[in-house]
PDB file of C-alpha atoms and ligand atoms in Angstrom:
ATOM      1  CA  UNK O 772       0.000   0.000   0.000  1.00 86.00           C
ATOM      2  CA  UNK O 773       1.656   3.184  -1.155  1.00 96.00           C
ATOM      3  CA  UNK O 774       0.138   6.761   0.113  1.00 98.00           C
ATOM      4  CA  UNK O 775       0.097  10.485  -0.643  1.00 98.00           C
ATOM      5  CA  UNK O 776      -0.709  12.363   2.635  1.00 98.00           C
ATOM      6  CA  UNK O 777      -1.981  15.920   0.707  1.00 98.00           C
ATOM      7  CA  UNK O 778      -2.486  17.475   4.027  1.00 98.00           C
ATOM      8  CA  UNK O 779       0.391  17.811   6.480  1.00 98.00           C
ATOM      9  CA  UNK O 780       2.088  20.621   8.188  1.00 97.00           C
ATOM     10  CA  UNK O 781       5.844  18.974   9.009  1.00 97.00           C
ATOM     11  CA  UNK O 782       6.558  22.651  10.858  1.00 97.00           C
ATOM     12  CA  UNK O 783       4.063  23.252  13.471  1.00 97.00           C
ATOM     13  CA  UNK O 784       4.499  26.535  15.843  1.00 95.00           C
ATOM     14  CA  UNK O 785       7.691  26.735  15.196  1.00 94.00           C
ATOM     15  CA  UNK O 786       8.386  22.865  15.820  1.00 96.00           C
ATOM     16  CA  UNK O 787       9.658  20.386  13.448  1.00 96.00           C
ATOM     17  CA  UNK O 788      11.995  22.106  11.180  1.00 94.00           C
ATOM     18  CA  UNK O 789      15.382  20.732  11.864  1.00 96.00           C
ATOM     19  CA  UNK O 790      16.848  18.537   9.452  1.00 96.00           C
ATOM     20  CA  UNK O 791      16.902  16.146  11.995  1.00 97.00           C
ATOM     21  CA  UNK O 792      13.557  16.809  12.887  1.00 97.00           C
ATOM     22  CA  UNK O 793      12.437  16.307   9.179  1.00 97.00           C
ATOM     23  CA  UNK O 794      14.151  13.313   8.590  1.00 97.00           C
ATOM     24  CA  UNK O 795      12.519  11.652  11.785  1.00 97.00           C
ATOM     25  CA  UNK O 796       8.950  12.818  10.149  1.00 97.00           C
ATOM     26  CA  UNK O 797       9.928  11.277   6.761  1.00 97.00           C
ATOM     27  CA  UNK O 798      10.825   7.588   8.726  1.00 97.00           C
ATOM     28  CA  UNK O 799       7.200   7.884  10.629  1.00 96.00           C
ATOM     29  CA  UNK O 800       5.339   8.524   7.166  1.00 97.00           C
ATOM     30  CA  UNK O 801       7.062   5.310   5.851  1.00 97.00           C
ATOM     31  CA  UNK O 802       6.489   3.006   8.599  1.00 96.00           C
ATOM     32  CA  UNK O 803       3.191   4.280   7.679  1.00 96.00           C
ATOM     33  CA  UNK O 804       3.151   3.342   4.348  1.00 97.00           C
ATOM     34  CA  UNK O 805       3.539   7.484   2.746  1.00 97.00           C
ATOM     35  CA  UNK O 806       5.584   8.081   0.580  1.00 98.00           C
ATOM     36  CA  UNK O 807       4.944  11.647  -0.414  1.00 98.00           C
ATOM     37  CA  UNK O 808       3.604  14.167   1.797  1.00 98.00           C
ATOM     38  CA  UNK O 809       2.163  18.086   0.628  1.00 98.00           C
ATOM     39  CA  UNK O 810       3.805  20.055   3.332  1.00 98.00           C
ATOM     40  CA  UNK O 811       1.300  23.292   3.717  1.00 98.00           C
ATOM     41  CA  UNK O 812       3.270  25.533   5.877  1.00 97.00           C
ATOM     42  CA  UNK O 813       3.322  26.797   9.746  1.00 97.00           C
ATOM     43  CA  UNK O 814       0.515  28.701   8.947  1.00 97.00           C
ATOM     44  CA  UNK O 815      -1.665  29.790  12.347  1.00 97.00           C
ATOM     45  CA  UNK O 816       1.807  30.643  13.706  1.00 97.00           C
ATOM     46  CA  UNK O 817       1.605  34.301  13.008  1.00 97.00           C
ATOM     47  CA  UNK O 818      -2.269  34.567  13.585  1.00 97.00           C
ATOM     48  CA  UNK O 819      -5.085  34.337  11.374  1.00 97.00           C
ATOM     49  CA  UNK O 820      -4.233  37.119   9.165  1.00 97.00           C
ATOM     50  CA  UNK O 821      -0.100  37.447   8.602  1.00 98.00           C
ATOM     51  CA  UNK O 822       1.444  40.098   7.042  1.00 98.00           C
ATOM     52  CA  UNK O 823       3.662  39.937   3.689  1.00 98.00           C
ATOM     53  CA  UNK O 824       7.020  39.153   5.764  1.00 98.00           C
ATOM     54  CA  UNK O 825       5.566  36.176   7.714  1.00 98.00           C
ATOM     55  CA  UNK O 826       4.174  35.050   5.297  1.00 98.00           C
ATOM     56  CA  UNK O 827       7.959  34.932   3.246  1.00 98.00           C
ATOM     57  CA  UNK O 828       8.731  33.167   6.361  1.00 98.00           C
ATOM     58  CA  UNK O 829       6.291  30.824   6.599  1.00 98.00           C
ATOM     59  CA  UNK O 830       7.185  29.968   3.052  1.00 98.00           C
ATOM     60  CA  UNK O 831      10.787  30.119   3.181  1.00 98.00           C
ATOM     61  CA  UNK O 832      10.956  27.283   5.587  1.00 97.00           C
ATOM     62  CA  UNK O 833       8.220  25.126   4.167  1.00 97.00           C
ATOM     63  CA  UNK O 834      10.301  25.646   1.315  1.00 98.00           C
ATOM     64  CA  UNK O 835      13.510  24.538   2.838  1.00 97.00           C
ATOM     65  CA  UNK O 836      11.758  21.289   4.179  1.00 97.00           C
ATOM     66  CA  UNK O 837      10.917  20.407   0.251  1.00 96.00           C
ATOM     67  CA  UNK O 838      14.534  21.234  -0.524  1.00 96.00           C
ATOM     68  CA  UNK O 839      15.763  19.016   1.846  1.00 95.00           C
ATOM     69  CA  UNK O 840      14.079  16.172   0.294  1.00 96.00           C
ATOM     70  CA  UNK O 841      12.071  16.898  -2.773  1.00 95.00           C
ATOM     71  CA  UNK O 842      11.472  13.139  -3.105  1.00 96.00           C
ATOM     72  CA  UNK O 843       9.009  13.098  -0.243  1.00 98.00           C
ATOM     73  CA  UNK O 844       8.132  16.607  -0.548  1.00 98.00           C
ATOM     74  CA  UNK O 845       5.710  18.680  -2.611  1.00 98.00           C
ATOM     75  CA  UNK O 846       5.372  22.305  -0.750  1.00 98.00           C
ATOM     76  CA  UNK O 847       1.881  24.389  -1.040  1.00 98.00           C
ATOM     77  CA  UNK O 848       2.884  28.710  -1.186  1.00 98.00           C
ATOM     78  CA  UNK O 849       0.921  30.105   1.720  1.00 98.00           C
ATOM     79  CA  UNK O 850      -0.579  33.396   1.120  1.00 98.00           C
ATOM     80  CA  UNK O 851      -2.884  35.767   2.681  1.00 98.00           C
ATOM     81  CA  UNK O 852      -5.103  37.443  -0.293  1.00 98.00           C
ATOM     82  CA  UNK O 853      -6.440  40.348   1.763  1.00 98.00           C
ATOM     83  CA  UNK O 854      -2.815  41.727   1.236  1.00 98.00           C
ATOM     84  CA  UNK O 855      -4.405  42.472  -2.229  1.00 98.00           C
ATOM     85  CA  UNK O 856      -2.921  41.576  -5.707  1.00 98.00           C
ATOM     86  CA  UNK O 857       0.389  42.699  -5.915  1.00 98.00           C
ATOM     87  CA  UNK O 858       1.528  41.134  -2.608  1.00 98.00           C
ATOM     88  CA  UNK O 859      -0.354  37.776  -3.277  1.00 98.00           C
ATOM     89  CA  UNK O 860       0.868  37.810  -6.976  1.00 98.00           C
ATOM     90  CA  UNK O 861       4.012  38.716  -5.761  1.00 98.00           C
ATOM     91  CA  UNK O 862       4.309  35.634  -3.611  1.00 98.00           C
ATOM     92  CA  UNK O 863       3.276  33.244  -5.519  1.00 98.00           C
ATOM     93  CA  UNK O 864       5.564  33.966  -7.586  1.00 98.00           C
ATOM     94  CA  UNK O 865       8.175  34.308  -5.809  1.00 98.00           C
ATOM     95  CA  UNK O 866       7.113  30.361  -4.416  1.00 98.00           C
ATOM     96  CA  UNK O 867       6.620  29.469  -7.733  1.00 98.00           C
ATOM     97  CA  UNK O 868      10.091  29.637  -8.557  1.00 98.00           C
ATOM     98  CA  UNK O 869      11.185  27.430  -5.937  1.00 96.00           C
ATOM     99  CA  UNK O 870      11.638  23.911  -6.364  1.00 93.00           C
ATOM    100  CA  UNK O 871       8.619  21.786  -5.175  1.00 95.00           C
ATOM    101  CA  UNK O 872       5.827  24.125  -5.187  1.00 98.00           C
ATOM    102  CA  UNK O 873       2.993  23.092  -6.682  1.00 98.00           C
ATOM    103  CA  UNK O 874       0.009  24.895  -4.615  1.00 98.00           C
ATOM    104  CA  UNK O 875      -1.091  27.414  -2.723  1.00 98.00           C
ATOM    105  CA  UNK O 876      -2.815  27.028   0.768  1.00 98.00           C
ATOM    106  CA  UNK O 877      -5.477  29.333   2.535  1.00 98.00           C
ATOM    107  CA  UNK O 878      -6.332  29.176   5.764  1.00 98.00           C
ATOM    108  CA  UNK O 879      -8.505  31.428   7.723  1.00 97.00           C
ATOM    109  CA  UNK O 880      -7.348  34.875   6.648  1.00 97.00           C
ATOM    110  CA  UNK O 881     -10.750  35.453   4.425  1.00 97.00           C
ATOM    111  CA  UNK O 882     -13.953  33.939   3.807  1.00 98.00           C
ATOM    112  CA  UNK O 883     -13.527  32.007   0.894  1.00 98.00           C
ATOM    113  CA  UNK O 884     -16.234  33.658  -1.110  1.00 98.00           C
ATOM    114  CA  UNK O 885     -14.547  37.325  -0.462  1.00 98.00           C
ATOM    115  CA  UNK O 886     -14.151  39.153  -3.381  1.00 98.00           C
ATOM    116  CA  UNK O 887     -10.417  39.198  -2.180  1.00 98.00           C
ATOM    117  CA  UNK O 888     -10.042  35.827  -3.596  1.00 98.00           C
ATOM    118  CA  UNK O 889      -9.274  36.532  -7.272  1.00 98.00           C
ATOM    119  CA  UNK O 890      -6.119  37.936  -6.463  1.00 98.00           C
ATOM    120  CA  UNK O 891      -5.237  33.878  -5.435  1.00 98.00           C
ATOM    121  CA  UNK O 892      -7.435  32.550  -8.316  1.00 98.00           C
ATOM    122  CA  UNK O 893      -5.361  34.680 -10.443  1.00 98.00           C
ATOM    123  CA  UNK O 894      -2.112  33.592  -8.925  1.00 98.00           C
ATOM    124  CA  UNK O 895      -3.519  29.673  -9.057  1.00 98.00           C
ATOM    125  CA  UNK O 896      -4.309  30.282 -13.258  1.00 98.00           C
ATOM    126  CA  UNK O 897      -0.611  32.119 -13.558  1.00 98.00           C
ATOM    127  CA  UNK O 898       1.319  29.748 -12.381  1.00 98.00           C
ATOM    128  CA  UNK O 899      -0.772  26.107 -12.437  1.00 98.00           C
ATOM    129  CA  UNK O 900      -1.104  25.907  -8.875  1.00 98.00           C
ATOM    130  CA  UNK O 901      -4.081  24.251  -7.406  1.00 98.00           C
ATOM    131  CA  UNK O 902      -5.555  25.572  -4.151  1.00 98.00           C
ATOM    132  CA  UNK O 903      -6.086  23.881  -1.104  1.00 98.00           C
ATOM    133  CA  UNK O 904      -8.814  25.897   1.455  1.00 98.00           C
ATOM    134  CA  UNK O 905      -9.273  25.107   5.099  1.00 98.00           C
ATOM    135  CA  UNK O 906     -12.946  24.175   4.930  1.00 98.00           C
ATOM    136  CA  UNK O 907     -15.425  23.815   8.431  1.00 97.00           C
ATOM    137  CA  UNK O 908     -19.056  23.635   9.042  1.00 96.00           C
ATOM    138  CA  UNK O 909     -20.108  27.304  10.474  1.00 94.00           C
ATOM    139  CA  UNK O 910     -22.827  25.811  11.661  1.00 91.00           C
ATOM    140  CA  UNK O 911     -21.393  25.182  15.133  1.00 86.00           C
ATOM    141  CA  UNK O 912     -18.497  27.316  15.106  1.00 87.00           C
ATOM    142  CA  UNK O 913     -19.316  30.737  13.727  1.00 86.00           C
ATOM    143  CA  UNK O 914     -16.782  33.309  12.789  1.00 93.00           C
ATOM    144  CA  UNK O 915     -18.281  32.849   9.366  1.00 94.00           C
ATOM    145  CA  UNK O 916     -15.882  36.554   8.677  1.00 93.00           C
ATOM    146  CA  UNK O 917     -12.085  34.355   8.954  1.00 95.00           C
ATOM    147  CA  UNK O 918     -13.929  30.798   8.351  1.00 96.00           C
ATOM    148  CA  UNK O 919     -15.062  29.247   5.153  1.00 97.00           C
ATOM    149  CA  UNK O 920     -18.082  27.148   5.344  1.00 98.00           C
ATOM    150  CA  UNK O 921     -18.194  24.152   2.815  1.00 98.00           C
ATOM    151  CA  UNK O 922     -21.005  26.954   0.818  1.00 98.00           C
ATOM    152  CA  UNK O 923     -18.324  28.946   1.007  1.00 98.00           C
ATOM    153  CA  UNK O 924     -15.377  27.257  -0.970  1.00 98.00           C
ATOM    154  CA  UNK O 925     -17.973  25.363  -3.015  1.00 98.00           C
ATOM    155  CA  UNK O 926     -19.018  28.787  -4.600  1.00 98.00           C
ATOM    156  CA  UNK O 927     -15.237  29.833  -4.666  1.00 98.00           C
ATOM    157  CA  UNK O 928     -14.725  26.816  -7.066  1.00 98.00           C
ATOM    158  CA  UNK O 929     -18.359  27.532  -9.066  1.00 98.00           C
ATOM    159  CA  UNK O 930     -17.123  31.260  -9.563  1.00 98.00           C
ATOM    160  CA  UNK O 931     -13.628  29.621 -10.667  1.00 98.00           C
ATOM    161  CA  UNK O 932     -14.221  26.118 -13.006  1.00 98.00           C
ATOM    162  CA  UNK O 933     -10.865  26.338 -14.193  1.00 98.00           C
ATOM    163  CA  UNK O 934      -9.247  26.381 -10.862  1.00 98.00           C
ATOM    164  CA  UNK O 935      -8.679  22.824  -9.079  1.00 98.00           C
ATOM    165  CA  UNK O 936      -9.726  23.419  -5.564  1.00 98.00           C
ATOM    166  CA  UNK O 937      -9.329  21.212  -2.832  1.00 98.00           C
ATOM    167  CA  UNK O 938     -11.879  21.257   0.312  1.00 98.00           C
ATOM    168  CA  UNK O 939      -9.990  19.833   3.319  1.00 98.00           C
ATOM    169  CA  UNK O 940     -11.140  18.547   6.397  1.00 97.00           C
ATOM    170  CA  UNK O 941     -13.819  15.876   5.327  1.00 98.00           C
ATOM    171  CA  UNK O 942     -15.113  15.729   8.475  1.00 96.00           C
ATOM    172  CA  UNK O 943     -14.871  18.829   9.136  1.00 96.00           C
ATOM    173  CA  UNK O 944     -17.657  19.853   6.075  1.00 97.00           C
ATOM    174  CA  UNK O 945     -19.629  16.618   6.786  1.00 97.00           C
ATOM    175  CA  UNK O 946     -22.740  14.902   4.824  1.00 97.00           C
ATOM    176  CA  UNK O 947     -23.506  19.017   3.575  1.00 97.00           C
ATOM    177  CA  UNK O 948     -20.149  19.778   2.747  1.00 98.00           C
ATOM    178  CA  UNK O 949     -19.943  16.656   0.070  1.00 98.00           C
ATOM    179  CA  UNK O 950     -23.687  17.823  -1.226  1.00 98.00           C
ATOM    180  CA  UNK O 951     -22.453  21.142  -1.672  1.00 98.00           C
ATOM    181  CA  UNK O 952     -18.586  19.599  -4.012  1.00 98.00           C
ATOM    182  CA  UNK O 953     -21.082  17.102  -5.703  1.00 98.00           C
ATOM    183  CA  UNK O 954     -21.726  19.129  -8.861  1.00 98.00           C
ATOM    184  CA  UNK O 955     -18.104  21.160  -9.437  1.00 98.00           C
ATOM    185  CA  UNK O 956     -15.956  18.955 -11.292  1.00 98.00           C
ATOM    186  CA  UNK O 957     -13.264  21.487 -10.589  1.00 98.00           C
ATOM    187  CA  UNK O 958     -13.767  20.643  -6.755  1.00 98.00           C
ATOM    188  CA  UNK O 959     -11.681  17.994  -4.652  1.00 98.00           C
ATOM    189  CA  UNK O 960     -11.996  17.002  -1.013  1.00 98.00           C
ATOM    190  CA  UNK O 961      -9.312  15.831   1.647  1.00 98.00           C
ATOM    191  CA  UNK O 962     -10.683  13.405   4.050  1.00 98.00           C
ATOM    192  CA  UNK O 963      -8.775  15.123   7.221  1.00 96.00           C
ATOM    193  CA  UNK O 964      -9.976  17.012  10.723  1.00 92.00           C
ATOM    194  CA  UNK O 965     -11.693  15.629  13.441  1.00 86.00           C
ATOM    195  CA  UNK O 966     -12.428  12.015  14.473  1.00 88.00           C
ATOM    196  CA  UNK O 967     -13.800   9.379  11.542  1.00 89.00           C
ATOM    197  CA  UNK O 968     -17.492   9.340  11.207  1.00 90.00           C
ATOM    198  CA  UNK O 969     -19.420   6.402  10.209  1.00 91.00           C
ATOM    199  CA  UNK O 970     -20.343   5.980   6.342  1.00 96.00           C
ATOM    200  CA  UNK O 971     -18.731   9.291   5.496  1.00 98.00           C
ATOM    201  CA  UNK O 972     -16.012   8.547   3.792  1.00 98.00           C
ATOM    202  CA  UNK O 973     -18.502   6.188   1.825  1.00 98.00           C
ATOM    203  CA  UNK O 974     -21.042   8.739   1.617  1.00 98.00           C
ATOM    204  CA  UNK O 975     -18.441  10.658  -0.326  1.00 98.00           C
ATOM    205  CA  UNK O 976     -17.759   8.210  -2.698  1.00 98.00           C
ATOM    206  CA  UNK O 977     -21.024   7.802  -3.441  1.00 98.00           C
ATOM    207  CA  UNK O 978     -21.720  11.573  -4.199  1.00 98.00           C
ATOM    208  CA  UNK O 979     -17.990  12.664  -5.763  1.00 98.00           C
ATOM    209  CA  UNK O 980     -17.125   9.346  -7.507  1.00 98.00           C
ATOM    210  CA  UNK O 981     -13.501   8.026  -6.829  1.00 98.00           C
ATOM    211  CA  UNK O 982     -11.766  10.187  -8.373  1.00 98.00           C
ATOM    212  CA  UNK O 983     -12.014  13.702  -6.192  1.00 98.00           C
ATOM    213  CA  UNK O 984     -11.390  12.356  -2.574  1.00 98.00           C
ATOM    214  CA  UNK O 985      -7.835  12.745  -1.302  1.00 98.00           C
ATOM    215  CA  UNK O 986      -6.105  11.354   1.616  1.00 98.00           C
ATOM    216  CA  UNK O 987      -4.839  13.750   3.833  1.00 98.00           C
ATOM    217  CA  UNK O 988      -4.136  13.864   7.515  1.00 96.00           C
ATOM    218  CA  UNK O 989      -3.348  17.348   8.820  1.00 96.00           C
ATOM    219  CA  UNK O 990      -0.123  15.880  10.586  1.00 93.00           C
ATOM    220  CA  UNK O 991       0.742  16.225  13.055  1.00 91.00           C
ATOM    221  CA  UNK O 992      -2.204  17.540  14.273  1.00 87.00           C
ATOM    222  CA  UNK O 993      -4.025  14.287  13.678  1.00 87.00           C
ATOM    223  CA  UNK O 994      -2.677  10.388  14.074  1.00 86.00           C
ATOM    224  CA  UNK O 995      -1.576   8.599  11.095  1.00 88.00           C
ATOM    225  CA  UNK O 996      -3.095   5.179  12.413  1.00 88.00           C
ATOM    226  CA  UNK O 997      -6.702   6.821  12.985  1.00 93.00           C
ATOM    227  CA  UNK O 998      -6.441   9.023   9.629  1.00 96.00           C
ATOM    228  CA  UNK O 999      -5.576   5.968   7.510  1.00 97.00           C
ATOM    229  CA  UNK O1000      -7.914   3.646   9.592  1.00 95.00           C
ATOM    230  CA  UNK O1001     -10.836   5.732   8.487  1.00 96.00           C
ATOM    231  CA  UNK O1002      -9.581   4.415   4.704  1.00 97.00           C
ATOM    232  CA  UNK O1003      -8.975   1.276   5.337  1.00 96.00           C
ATOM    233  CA  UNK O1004     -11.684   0.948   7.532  1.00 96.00           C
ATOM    234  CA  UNK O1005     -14.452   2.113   5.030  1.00 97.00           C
ATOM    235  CA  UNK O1006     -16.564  -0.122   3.062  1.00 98.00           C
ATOM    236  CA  UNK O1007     -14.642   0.566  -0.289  1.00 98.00           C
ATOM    237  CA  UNK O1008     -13.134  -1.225  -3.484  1.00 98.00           C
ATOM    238  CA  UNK O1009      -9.498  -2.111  -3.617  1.00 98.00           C
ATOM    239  CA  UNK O1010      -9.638  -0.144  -6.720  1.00 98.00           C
ATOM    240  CA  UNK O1011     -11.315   3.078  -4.771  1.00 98.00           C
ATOM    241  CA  UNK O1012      -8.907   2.506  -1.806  1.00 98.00           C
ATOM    242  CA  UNK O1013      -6.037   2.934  -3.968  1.00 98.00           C
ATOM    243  CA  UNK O1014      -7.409   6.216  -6.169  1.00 98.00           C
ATOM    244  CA  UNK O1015      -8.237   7.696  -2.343  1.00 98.00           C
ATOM    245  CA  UNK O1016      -4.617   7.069  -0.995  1.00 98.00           C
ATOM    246  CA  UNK O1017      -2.558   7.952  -3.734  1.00 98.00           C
ATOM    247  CA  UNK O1018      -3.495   7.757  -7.265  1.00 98.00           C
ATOM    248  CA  UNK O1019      -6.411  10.873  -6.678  1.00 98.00           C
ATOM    249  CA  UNK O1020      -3.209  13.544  -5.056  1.00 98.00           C
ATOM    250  CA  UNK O1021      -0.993  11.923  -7.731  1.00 98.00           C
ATOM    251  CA  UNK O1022      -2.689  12.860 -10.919  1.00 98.00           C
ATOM    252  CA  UNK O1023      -4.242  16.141  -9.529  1.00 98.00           C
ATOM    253  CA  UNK O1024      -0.875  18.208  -8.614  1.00 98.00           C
ATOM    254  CA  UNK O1025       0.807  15.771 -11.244  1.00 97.00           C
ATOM    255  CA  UNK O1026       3.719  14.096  -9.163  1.00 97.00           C
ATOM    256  CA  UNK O1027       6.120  11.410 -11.015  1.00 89.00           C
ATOM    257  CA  UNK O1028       6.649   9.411  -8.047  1.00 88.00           C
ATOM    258  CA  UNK O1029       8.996   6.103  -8.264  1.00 70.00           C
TER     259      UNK O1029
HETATM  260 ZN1   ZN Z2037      -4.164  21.719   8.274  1.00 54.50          ZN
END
């Protein structure tokens, strides 16, 4: 069983950077079974909203983790696009440069149906980068201002059809969140955040198809064993099983993996 974890931050508040440190992450994924992780960035370090410098930081050592081993590495540019156009264009591009970047991740800065979110639907068409938004149900938690309900990036991706978006945290969006992906094509889903739920990862098949659910486990936020035990533990096909864990991430940011 080979997987592609397509949601993992391997610096967390400051934590986990070292080479040391990276190379320990790297053995854990493959005693897992990973073999290629999208490394999305320290991003709540600085607060919800950072400013242009933190974000360079942010990026510049996500970026140095992908250097380190661009094997096991693809890195996602994290940008903030209330900064505006130049500064999130400016970024991207920057990122884009780089070796290993083949994304862009958004976090809480900006409702995802903001207006401010051309600028990174502009920067995602520039320079083929496919976006991956921190999805939740508001529902429970509110703060509908810095937090993107799964209505939310679901008309982000309508307004957008040639932008590949990715809605993380499956759980996190729930039964709704897959009714509201079912009909954009251009629309993805990472089955991260929060404890497994009975029949949802199922549920999602049965509404997306097999083709636009990705594995991903927010490391190390969440367990490897209960993130992949939510896959394996589904009532799935072999074939479905494998698209989920690897072959899904694989064809969508387009990663030649040995
Ligand atoms: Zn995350």
């Amino acid at each position: 069983m080979r997987i592609i974890d397509v949601h993992t931050h391997p610096v967390l508040d400051h934590k986990g950077g070292t080479p040391a440190e990276v190379k320990k992450l790297i053995a854990h994924g493959r005693r897992h079974g990973i073999v290629h992780m999208v490394a999305l960035g320290d991003v709540l370090v600085y607060g919800a909203t950072p400013n242009a410098a933190q974000l360079r930081a942010i990026n510049d050592e996500n970026a140095m983790v992908a250097r380190l081993h661009p094997d096991y590495f693809t890195a996602f540019v994290y940008l903030n696009p209330r900064l505006g156009e130049r500064a999130t264009m400016a970024e991207a591009e920057r990122c884009a440069a780089l070796p290993g970047f083949r994304g862009i991740k958004l976090e809480i800065a900006n409702n995802a149906s903001h207006s401010c979110m051309r600028h990174a639907a502009k920067a995602a068409r520039t320079f083929n980068f496919t976006i991956l938004q921190h999805s939740w149900s508001t529902t429970n938690i509110k703060d509908r201002i810095h937090q993107s309900d799964p209505v939310d990036t679901a008309l982000f991706a309508r307004r957008n059809p040639d932008v590949k978006v990715i809605m993380a945290h499956l759980t996190g969006i729930g039964f709704r969140g897959v009714l509201e992906a079912k009909p954009l094509p251009n629309l993805y889903v990472d089955t991260s955040g929060g404890w497994p739920e009975e029949g949802l990862v199922e549920y999602a098949v049965e509404h997306l198809g097999p083709d636009r659910l990705l594995y991903g486990s927010d490391l190390p936020v969440r367990e490897n064993a209960i993130t992949i035990g939510r896959i394996l533990g589904a009532q799935l096909s072999a074939v479905e099983r494998q698209k989920i864990l690897f072959g899904n991430t694989a064809r969508l940011l387009n990663l030649k993996l040995n």
